[in-house]
Each structure stands twice: as C-alpha cells, then as structure tokens.
Amino acid sequence: MAIYNFSAGPAVLPKEVLLQARAELADWHGSGMSVMEMSHRGKEYMGIHAQAEADLRELMGIPANYRVLFLQGGAHLQFSMIPLNLMRDKASADYVNTGEWSKKAIAEAKKFCAVNVVADNKDKNCSYVPVFDTWKCDPNAAYLHYTPNETIGGVEFNWIPGTGDVPLVADMSSNILSREIDVSRFGLIYAGAQKNIGPAGLTLVIVREDLLGQVAAGTPTMLDYKIHADGDSMYNTPPTFAIYMAGLVFQWLKKNGGIAAMEKTNIAKSQLLYAAIDSSNGFYNCPVNKADRSRMNVPFTLKDAALDGEFLKQADARGLLQLKGHRSVGGMRASIYNAMPLEGVQALVGFMNEFARSKA
Ligand SMILES: *Cc1c(COP(=O)(O)O)cnc(C)c1O
C-alpha cells in the first residue's frame, strides 16, 4: 500500500532523495566517510555546502547582492534575530498579523522594539488576507514583517506587498520553493527547513547585503547575521547533515523542472483538494476566503465533528497519515508540500468522497 504523509512539519521528503541519502549514508562518494562524520572545514563537506548554496541561488534566482545563510534555531530564533539585526536607528517596525505564526513573531519582536501592527484579520477569525489599501504602514519603519503562508490557518498571500524603501521581511517557512517569487522585492526571507526544504535543524536566511552589520549593541555573536555571512555559515559548526539533505532536495527540484514546474503541480494539487471540499454539499468545509487559500496547508472540518475520529482512523488504514488538524483549530489539515505527489492528493480526495458517501 502506498503511504502518503500529510504532516505539517517535519514533513514528507522526496522518496528519491531519501533513497539517495541511504545509498550514500555510510560512504559518501567513495570518501569512506558519512557526511555526518566529515569535518565542516574539509574539502568534501565544503563542496557539498557550496553546491547547496549554488543550487538554491539558481532555483530561486537569488541576486548577487543577497547572502544565503544556513543557520540553526528554527524560524523561532529569527523572530528575535530580525529585530536585533534590522532595527538600526529606527524607532519601530511594522508587522502584519494574519494568524498564529504572525502572532508569535510579533510577541517576540515586542521584546526588542516598538511594534506597529499595520493590519490584521481578527474580525473574521484569521481567515483572509487584509487588502493592502487598508494597511497603515509607516514610511519610517525599520522593516515590514509578514507571513506569506500561515501554516496553521491555511491563509496564503498570492501577492507581494509593495513597501517602497522599507525592507520587506517574510517568514516563508511553509511556502518557500513552492511558487516563483522575485527575491529582489525582499530585504530578508527566512524559513525553517522542515516543511519544504529538508530535515529539521536547519534554518535558511536570505538577506540583502546592505542590511548586515548594524546589529543592536550587546547582541550575542551567534545572533549577528554578519558574523554568519562573513564566515560562509561556518562561524560555528553548521548542521552539516541537514544542509547535505537540503542540497539533495535542491538537486531533485532542479531535475524536476525547478520551481515553475513545482508551482504548476502545487496549483493542480490544491485545486483538486479544494474542489473536493467545496463540492461536498457542506460535508467538508474550509473556512478560508477562497482567494487566500493556501496551496500548501489545507485546513478543513467535517460538518459533524463527532466523525473526526472515524475519519482519521479510516484514513490511517489507507495509508493517508497525519491529517489531524492543529490542536488550536481542530478538524483536519492536509499539508501538501512539494514532495507530496499528485497521486497522494488524488488518493486523499478519493477517500474523502467515499467517506462522505458512506455517511450520507
Ligand atoms: C513551522 C513554522 C514556524 C516555526 O518553525 P520552527 O523551525 O519550529 O521554529 C514559524 N513560522 C511558520 C510560518 C511555520 O510554518
């Protein structure tokens, strides 16, 4: 039986990547060593590290004046590193609040700077993206932070805010590499790896060079982007195996048509799933405004929540795993990242239709 893993993160990885890692696990390319055992200063690992960065730059079209940093601490540590590094001499930072992850970023930033929440979607239970015209942006803000894909709420921006000279900062943890984006529109992009990049333990930061080197006084060395940029992400020991795995994922993406091809498949996958929900005569419901529905994380509820347990049990028995919704919202959530094949979504939709019919 085929197994399809709909976990929100850590999440499904491409099968080919896992098999390649297995084949190379104990002896990487005839080196006699596992990548896990290599010095991060040795030529083998340095090559893996440089190739991963080069492939990511190619995939995303990252301009030369941006640095790529392979860090640790998860997206959560970025919630602190961003204000510590980007406030410079400014009085406040702008934040958009579109759900759970925005809220966490805002709460942490408040420890380091004055936060101006320029827009939120609380009036409709965090189910939509507030239109840009309504945002109360400060032209003197140090930066504007937003969450292009709310992993828990399933709300995704299908546009990029235009902030002029104010650097745009984006938490792309759950939709990086899933759609084409113009990196030059951003001051800083960050993402925990465990959704669409690779295993947990690696955090990716892409930052415009002119924003480096103005860290707040007293900031720990490890939290200064410039230290990591100057050290090519090897100021301290980087998460070598996670970077190696991310590199394999980047090569897999390149082999499979790059981000443009992924985006096409992601559109097809998400449309198929939303169509099943919307055509179920209310048996299933997705609370998110149609235009702002995530292509990566699809939350939905059953009309009768008493059937949740049975739905999950039957799904499990068919190899459709980890569909339980986030504890804060309940119901179901299907995360359909790049590595989820179309067949997985087809299998899920087939099961959902059958389950609904069996309860009619
Ligand atoms: C998962 C997630 C995070 C948290 O990532 P950690 O690596 O666990 O810190 C933050 N933001 C978004 C949008 C996420 O999806």
GROMACS .gro file of C-alpha atoms and ligand atoms in nm:
model
  375
    1MET     CA    1   0.000   0.000   0.000
    2ALA     CA    2   0.127   0.345  -0.089
    3ILE     CA    3   0.179   0.569   0.214
    4TYR     CA    4   0.109   0.941   0.189
    5ASN     CA    5   0.222   1.165   0.472
    6PHE     CA    6   0.028   1.491   0.512
    7SER     CA    7   0.222   1.617   0.816
    8ALA     CA    8   0.258   1.995   0.852
    9GLY     CA    9   0.620   1.959   0.960
   10PRO     CA   10   0.859   1.791   0.984
   11ALA     CA   11   0.707   1.678   0.659
   12VAL     CA   12   0.730   1.447   0.361
   13LEU     CA   13   1.060   1.441   0.168
   14PRO     CA   14   1.102   1.321  -0.191
   15LYS     CA   15   1.141   0.941  -0.192
   16GLU     CA   16   1.431   0.966  -0.441
   17VAL     CA   17   1.616   1.194  -0.201
   18LEU     CA   18   1.574   0.953   0.090
   19LEU     CA   19   1.693   0.661  -0.122
   20GLN     CA   20   1.996   0.855  -0.242
   21ALA     CA   21   2.082   0.954   0.116
   22ARG     CA   22   2.054   0.589   0.216
   23ALA     CA   23   2.283   0.479  -0.066
   24GLU     CA   24   2.544   0.739   0.036
   25LEU     CA   25   2.493   0.718   0.411
   26ALA     CA   26   2.799   0.519   0.521
   27ASP     CA   27   3.034   0.611   0.237
   28TRP     CA   28   2.979   0.940   0.061
   29HIS     CA   29   3.110   0.928  -0.298
   30GLY     CA   30   3.393   0.690  -0.213
   31SER     CA   31   3.527   0.913   0.065
   32GLY     CA   32   3.499   0.628   0.315
   33MET     CA   33   3.302   0.859   0.544
   34SER     CA   34   2.943   0.952   0.610
   35VAL     CA   35   2.861   1.320   0.559
   36MET     CA   36   2.780   1.314   0.933
   37GLU     CA   37   3.141   1.227   1.010
   38MET     CA   38   3.313   1.488   0.794
   39SER     CA   39   3.493   1.795   0.918
   40HIS     CA   40   3.297   2.100   0.812
   41ARG     CA   41   3.632   2.251   0.705
   42GLY     CA   42   3.726   1.955   0.486
   43LYS     CA   43   3.711   1.975   0.108
   44GLU     CA   44   3.434   1.712   0.077
   45TYR     CA   45   3.190   1.892   0.306
   46MET     CA   46   3.290   2.237   0.178
   47GLY     CA   47   3.195   2.116  -0.171
   48ILE     CA   48   2.854   1.989  -0.053
   49HIS     CA   49   2.789   2.320   0.127
   50ALA     CA   50   2.890   2.537  -0.171
   51GLN     CA   51   2.686   2.325  -0.414
   52ALA     CA   52   2.375   2.351  -0.195
   53GLU     CA   53   2.404   2.729  -0.190
   54ALA     CA   54   2.472   2.749  -0.566
   55ASP     CA   55   2.172   2.529  -0.646
   56LEU     CA   56   1.942   2.731  -0.419
   57ARG     CA   57   2.064   3.054  -0.581
   58GLU     CA   58   1.989   2.912  -0.923
   59LEU     CA   59   1.646   2.777  -0.825
   60MET     CA   60   1.526   3.099  -0.666
   61GLY     CA   61   1.718   3.341  -0.889
   62ILE     CA   62   1.882   3.500  -0.584
   63PRO     CA   63   2.061   3.822  -0.688
   64ALA     CA   64   2.437   3.861  -0.618
   65ASN     CA   65   2.378   4.129  -0.352
   66TYR     CA   66   2.196   3.880  -0.128
   67ARG     CA   67   2.365   3.644   0.117
   68VAL     CA   68   2.239   3.292   0.182
   69LEU     CA   69   2.283   3.180   0.543
   70PHE     CA   70   2.245   2.825   0.676
   71LEU     CA   71   2.160   2.874   1.044
   72GLN     CA   72   2.002   2.690   1.337
   73GLY     CA   73   1.741   2.776   1.597
   74GLY     CA   74   1.440   2.746   1.366
   75ALA     CA   75   1.210   3.018   1.242
   76HIS     CA   76   1.153   3.093   1.610
   77LEU     CA   77   1.505   3.229   1.657
   78GLN     CA   78   1.451   3.452   1.355
   79PHE     CA   79   1.163   3.615   1.542
   80SER     CA   80   1.439   3.762   1.768
   81MET     CA   81   1.728   3.791   1.523
   82ILE     CA   82   1.527   4.006   1.284
   83PRO     CA   83   1.464   4.298   1.522
   84LEU     CA   84   1.813   4.265   1.674
   85ASN     CA   85   1.975   4.299   1.332
   86LEU     CA   86   1.737   4.514   1.131
   87MET     CA   87   1.616   4.786   1.371
   88ARG     CA   88   1.928   5.000   1.306
   89ASP     CA   89   1.849   5.354   1.426
   90LYS     CA   90   1.475   5.327   1.355
   91ALA     CA   91   1.202   5.376   1.615
   92SER     CA   92   0.965   5.092   1.524
   93ALA     CA   93   0.892   4.802   1.294
   94ASP     CA   94   0.572   4.723   1.103
   95TYR     CA   95   0.409   4.380   1.135
   96VAL     CA   96   0.109   4.226   0.961
   97ASN     CA   97  -0.093   3.987   1.177
   98THR     CA   98  -0.261   3.716   0.970
   99GLY     CA   99  -0.261   3.427   1.217
  100GLU     CA  100  -0.073   3.209   1.465
  101TRP     CA  101   0.277   3.249   1.321
  102SER     CA  102   0.242   3.624   1.274
  103LYS     CA  103   0.132   3.648   1.636
  104LYS     CA  104   0.439   3.464   1.759
  105ALA     CA  105   0.670   3.682   1.551
  106ILE     CA  106   0.501   3.994   1.688
  107ALA     CA  107   0.514   3.881   2.052
  108GLU     CA  108   0.886   3.810   2.028
  109ALA     CA  109   0.968   4.133   1.841
  110LYS     CA  110   0.800   4.331   2.119
  111LYS     CA  111   1.085   4.226   2.349
  112PHE     CA  112   1.328   4.418   2.129
  113CYS     CA  113   1.145   4.704   1.961
  114ALA     CA  114   0.826   4.903   1.927
  115VAL     CA  115   0.588   4.708   1.704
  116ASN     CA  116   0.325   4.869   1.486
  117VAL     CA  117   0.063   4.617   1.371
  118VAL     CA  118  -0.041   4.765   1.036
  119ALA     CA  119  -0.319   4.517   0.953
  120ASP     CA  120  -0.487   4.208   1.096
  121ASN     CA  121  -0.766   3.967   1.009
  122LYS     CA  122  -0.905   3.906   1.357
  123ASP     CA  123  -1.255   4.028   1.263
  124LYS     CA  124  -1.309   3.711   1.058
  125ASN     CA  125  -1.119   3.459   1.270
  126CYS     CA  126  -0.792   3.496   1.074
  127SER     CA  127  -0.949   3.355   0.756
  128TYR     CA  128  -0.832   3.602   0.492
  129VAL     CA  129  -0.552   3.834   0.377
  130PRO     CA  130  -0.631   4.201   0.451
  131VAL     CA  131  -0.626   4.409   0.131
  132PHE     CA  132  -0.317   4.624   0.100
  133ASP     CA  133  -0.513   4.952   0.074
  134THR     CA  134  -0.618   4.913   0.437
  135TRP     CA  135  -0.267   4.867   0.578
  136LYS     CA  136  -0.145   5.152   0.798
  137CYS     CA  137   0.222   5.135   0.701
  138ASP     CA  138   0.483   5.368   0.850
  139PRO     CA  139   0.722   5.501   0.584
  140ASN     CA  140   0.990   5.528   0.855
  141ALA     CA  141   0.955   5.170   0.980
  142ALA     CA  142   1.277   4.971   1.012
  143TYR     CA  143   1.110   4.692   0.811
  144LEU     CA  144   0.775   4.533   0.744
  145HIS     CA  145   0.731   4.171   0.854
  146TYR     CA  146   0.463   3.938   0.723
  147THR     CA  147   0.387   3.567   0.697
  148PRO     CA  148   0.320   3.478   0.331
  149ASN     CA  149   0.174   3.142   0.432
  150GLU     CA  150   0.005   3.083   0.765
  151THR     CA  151   0.073   2.713   0.813
  152ILE     CA  152  -0.195   2.667   1.080
  153GLY     CA  153  -0.473   2.886   0.942
  154GLY     CA  154  -0.413   2.795   0.577
  155VAL     CA  155  -0.410   3.158   0.462
  156GLU     CA  156  -0.161   3.242   0.186
  157PHE     CA  157  -0.071   3.565   0.009
  158ASN     CA  158  -0.085   3.538  -0.369
  159TRP     CA  159   0.077   3.882  -0.398
  160ILE     CA  160   0.383   4.057  -0.255
  161PRO     CA  161   0.332   4.380  -0.055
  162GLY     CA  162   0.498   4.685  -0.209
  163THR     CA  163   0.678   4.861   0.076
  164GLY     CA  164   0.899   5.103  -0.119
  165ASP     CA  165   1.221   5.173   0.069
  166VAL     CA  166   1.107   4.986   0.381
  167PRO     CA  167   1.274   4.642   0.372
  168LEU     CA  168   1.020   4.362   0.337
  169VAL     CA  169   1.077   4.064   0.570
  170ALA     CA  170   0.897   3.734   0.508
  171ASP     CA  171   0.856   3.413   0.709
  172MET     CA  172   0.842   3.165   0.421
  173SER     CA  173   0.881   2.857   0.641
  174SER     CA  174   0.590   2.675   0.481
  175ASN     CA  175   0.580   2.801   0.122
  176ILE     CA  176   0.941   2.867   0.019
  177LEU     CA  177   1.026   2.691  -0.312
  178SER     CA  178   0.656   2.623  -0.376
  179ARG     CA  179   0.597   2.916  -0.611
  180GLU     CA  180   0.807   3.157  -0.813
  181ILE     CA  181   0.895   3.478  -0.629
  182ASP     CA  182   1.106   3.782  -0.711
  183VAL     CA  183   1.368   3.777  -0.434
  184SER     CA  184   1.470   4.137  -0.513
  185ARG     CA  185   1.137   4.252  -0.364
  186PHE     CA  186   1.254   4.140  -0.019
  187GLY     CA  187   1.503   4.263   0.237
  188LEU     CA  188   1.508   3.929   0.416
  189ILE     CA  189   1.345   3.589   0.366
  190TYR     CA  190   1.365   3.315   0.627
  191ALA     CA  191   1.240   2.960   0.660
  192GLY     CA  192   1.273   2.665   0.892
  193ALA     CA  193   1.379   2.376   0.669
  194GLN     CA  194   1.144   2.107   0.790
  195LYS     CA  195   0.847   2.189   0.568
  196ASN     CA  196   0.966   2.238   0.213
  197ILE     CA  197   1.346   2.221   0.224
  198GLY     CA  198   1.474   1.922   0.421
  199PRO     CA  199   1.503   1.782   0.772
  200ALA     CA  200   1.459   1.988   1.089
  201GLY     CA  201   1.766   2.155   1.237
  202LEU     CA  202   1.843   2.393   0.952
  203THR     CA  203   1.710   2.745   0.912
  204LEU     CA  204   1.754   2.930   0.585
  205VAL     CA  205   1.802   3.307   0.573
  206ILE     CA  206   1.834   3.507   0.252
  207VAL     CA  207   1.930   3.866   0.332
  208ARG     CA  208   2.020   4.174   0.130
  209GLU     CA  209   2.381   4.265   0.196
  210ASP     CA  210   2.325   4.631   0.286
  211LEU     CA  211   2.114   4.523   0.585
  212LEU     CA  212   2.409   4.348   0.751
  213GLY     CA  213   2.647   4.493   1.008
  214GLN     CA  214   2.411   4.716   1.206
  215VAL     CA  215   2.324   4.479   1.486
  216ALA     CA  216   2.199   4.616   1.821
  217ALA     CA  217   2.465   4.670   2.089
  218GLY     CA  218   2.502   4.374   2.324
  219THR     CA  219   2.364   4.119   2.076
  220PRO     CA  220   2.524   3.775   2.121
  221THR     CA  221   2.776   3.697   1.849
  222MET     CA  222   2.576   3.397   1.731
  223LEU     CA  223   2.274   3.619   1.661
  224ASP     CA  224   2.458   3.858   1.429
  225TYR     CA  225   2.383   3.786   1.062
  226LYS     CA  226   2.708   3.950   0.955
  227ILE     CA  227   2.916   3.703   1.158
  228HIS     CA  228   2.749   3.415   0.976
  229ALA     CA  229   2.773   3.588   0.637
  230ASP     CA  230   3.144   3.662   0.684
  231GLY     CA  231   3.205   3.302   0.790
  232ASP     CA  232   3.007   3.149   0.499
  233SER     CA  233   2.771   2.999   0.758
  234MET     CA  234   3.066   2.824   0.924
  235TYR     CA  235   3.136   3.060   1.212
  236ASN     CA  236   3.046   2.762   1.425
  237THR     CA  237   2.976   2.405   1.317
  238PRO     CA  238   2.681   2.419   1.080
  239PRO     CA  239   2.410   2.147   1.074
  240THR     CA  240   2.609   1.960   0.811
  241PHE     CA  241   2.382   1.662   0.753
  242ALA     CA  242   2.069   1.879   0.728
  243ILE     CA  243   2.246   2.105   0.475
  244TYR     CA  244   2.352   1.798   0.276
  245MET     CA  245   1.990   1.675   0.272
  246ALA     CA  246   1.864   2.020   0.169
  247GLY     CA  247   2.120   2.011  -0.112
  248LEU     CA  248   1.979   1.679  -0.234
  249VAL     CA  249   1.629   1.833  -0.231
  250PHE     CA  250   1.756   2.131  -0.435
  251GLN     CA  251   1.905   1.890  -0.691
  252TRP     CA  252   1.576   1.698  -0.701
  253LEU     CA  253   1.391   2.025  -0.768
  254LYS     CA  254   1.631   2.114  -1.050
  255LYS     CA  255   1.589   1.769  -1.206
  256ASN     CA  256   1.212   1.804  -1.193
  257GLY     CA  257   1.173   2.135  -1.373
  258GLY     CA  258   1.257   2.377  -1.093
  259ILE     CA  259   1.014   2.599  -0.907
  260ALA     CA  260   0.799   2.680  -1.210
  261ALA     CA  261   0.714   2.312  -1.254
  262MET     CA  262   0.656   2.270  -0.879
  263GLU     CA  263   0.421   2.566  -0.877
  264LYS     CA  264   0.214   2.417  -1.158
  265THR     CA  265   0.180   2.087  -0.973
  266ASN     CA  266   0.106   2.268  -0.647
  267ILE     CA  267  -0.178   2.458  -0.815
  268ALA     CA  268  -0.320   2.135  -0.957
  269LYS     CA  269  -0.291   1.954  -0.622
  270SER     CA  270  -0.452   2.230  -0.417
  271GLN     CA  271  -0.733   2.289  -0.668
  272LEU     CA  272  -0.819   1.921  -0.664
  273LEU     CA  273  -0.843   1.916  -0.285
  274TYR     CA  274  -1.038   2.242  -0.250
  275ALA     CA  275  -1.278   2.128  -0.523
  276ALA     CA  276  -1.347   1.809  -0.326
  277ILE     CA  277  -1.419   2.015  -0.014
  278ASP     CA  278  -1.637   2.270  -0.194
  279SER     CA  279  -1.839   2.011  -0.384
  280SER     CA  280  -1.919   1.802  -0.075
  281ASN     CA  281  -2.251   1.979  -0.007
  282GLY     CA  282  -2.119   2.101   0.326
  283PHE     CA  283  -1.995   1.763   0.449
  284TYR     CA  284  -1.647   1.918   0.447
  285ASN     CA  285  -1.579   2.287   0.499
  286CYS     CA  286  -1.272   2.506   0.456
  287PRO     CA  287  -1.313   2.834   0.647
  288VAL     CA  288  -1.056   3.030   0.444
  289ASN     CA  289  -1.159   3.302   0.197
  290LYS     CA  290  -1.135   3.142  -0.148
  291ALA     CA  291  -0.886   3.391  -0.294
  292ASP     CA  292  -0.649   3.349   0.002
  293ARG     CA  293  -0.643   2.972   0.034
  294SER     CA  294  -0.303   2.815   0.085
  295ARG     CA  295  -0.159   2.583  -0.176
  296MET     CA  296   0.050   2.416   0.095
  297ASN     CA  297  -0.173   2.370   0.401
  298VAL     CA  298  -0.539   2.289   0.356
  299PRO     CA  299  -0.742   2.300   0.679
  300PHE     CA  300  -1.092   2.159   0.671
  301THR     CA  301  -1.358   2.046   0.914
  302LEU     CA  302  -1.626   1.779   0.898
  303LYS     CA  303  -1.984   1.900   0.937
  304ASP     CA  304  -2.022   1.655   1.222
  305ALA     CA  305  -1.711   1.676   1.440
  306ALA     CA  306  -1.819   1.354   1.611
  307LEU     CA  307  -1.698   1.177   1.294
  308ASP     CA  308  -1.344   1.318   1.320
  309GLY     CA  309  -1.203   1.014   1.497
  310GLU     CA  310  -1.352   0.769   1.249
  311PHE     CA  311  -1.232   0.978   0.954
  312LEU     CA  312  -0.876   0.977   1.087
  313LYS     CA  313  -0.882   0.606   1.167
  314GLN     CA  314  -1.006   0.508   0.821
  315ALA     CA  315  -0.760   0.747   0.654
  316ASP     CA  316  -0.476   0.590   0.852
  317ALA     CA  317  -0.583   0.243   0.747
  318ARG     CA  318  -0.547   0.353   0.384
  319GLY     CA  319  -0.202   0.499   0.432
  320LEU     CA  320  -0.321   0.861   0.445
  321LEU     CA  321  -0.126   0.978   0.750
  322GLN     CA  322  -0.107   1.279   0.986
  323LEU     CA  323  -0.427   1.451   0.876
  324LYS     CA  324  -0.529   1.565   1.225
  325GLY     CA  325  -0.567   1.944   1.240
  326HIS     CA  326  -0.355   2.169   1.459
  327ARG     CA  327  -0.453   2.148   1.826
  328SER     CA  328  -0.557   2.515   1.823
  329VAL     CA  329  -0.816   2.478   1.545
  330GLY     CA  330  -0.918   2.110   1.543
  331GLY     CA  331  -1.063   1.935   1.240
  332MET     CA  332  -0.824   1.823   0.968
  333ARG     CA  333  -0.528   1.968   0.789
  334ALA     CA  334  -0.368   1.826   0.477
  335SER     CA  335  -0.022   1.967   0.414
  336ILE     CA  336   0.070   1.913   0.052
  337TYR     CA  337   0.424   2.043   0.014
  338ASN     CA  338   0.641   1.999  -0.296
  339ALA     CA  339   0.731   1.641  -0.207
  340MET     CA  340   0.365   1.531  -0.192
  341PRO     CA  341   0.290   1.379  -0.532
  342LEU     CA  342  -0.036   1.446  -0.716
  343GLU     CA  343  -0.123   1.078  -0.659
  344GLY     CA  344  -0.125   1.142  -0.284
  345VAL     CA  345  -0.386   1.416  -0.320
  346GLN     CA  346  -0.587   1.201  -0.560
  347ALA     CA  347  -0.585   0.921  -0.302
  348LEU     CA  348  -0.697   1.162  -0.029
  349VAL     CA  349  -0.978   1.305  -0.242
  350GLY     CA  350  -1.093   0.955  -0.336
  351PHE     CA  351  -1.111   0.862   0.030
  352MET     CA  352  -1.288   1.186   0.129
  353ASN     CA  353  -1.558   1.134  -0.136
  354GLU     CA  354  -1.611   0.776  -0.030
  355PHE     CA  355  -1.624   0.864   0.341
  356ALA     CA  356  -1.881   1.138   0.278
  357ARG     CA  357  -2.097   0.899   0.070
  358SER     CA  358  -2.080   0.634   0.340
  359LYS     CA  359  -2.227   0.883   0.591
  360ALA     CA  360  -2.498   1.026   0.364
  361LIG     C1  361   0.671   2.587   1.133
  361LIG     C2  362   0.670   2.736   1.126
  361LIG     C3  363   0.743   2.815   1.215
  361LIG     C4  364   0.824   2.755   1.330
  361LIG     O1  365   0.938   2.694   1.284
  361LIG     P1  366   1.046   2.636   1.387
  361LIG     O2  367   1.151   2.588   1.293
  361LIG     O3  368   0.979   2.527   1.464
  361LIG     O4  369   1.091   2.748   1.472
  361LIG     C5  370   0.739   2.952   1.201
  361LIG     N1  371   0.669   3.009   1.102
  361LIG     C6  372   0.597   2.938   1.014
  361LIG     C7  373   0.522   3.007   0.905
  361LIG     C8  374   0.596   2.798   1.023
  361LIG     O5  375   0.526   2.727   0.935
   0.00000   0.00000   0.00000
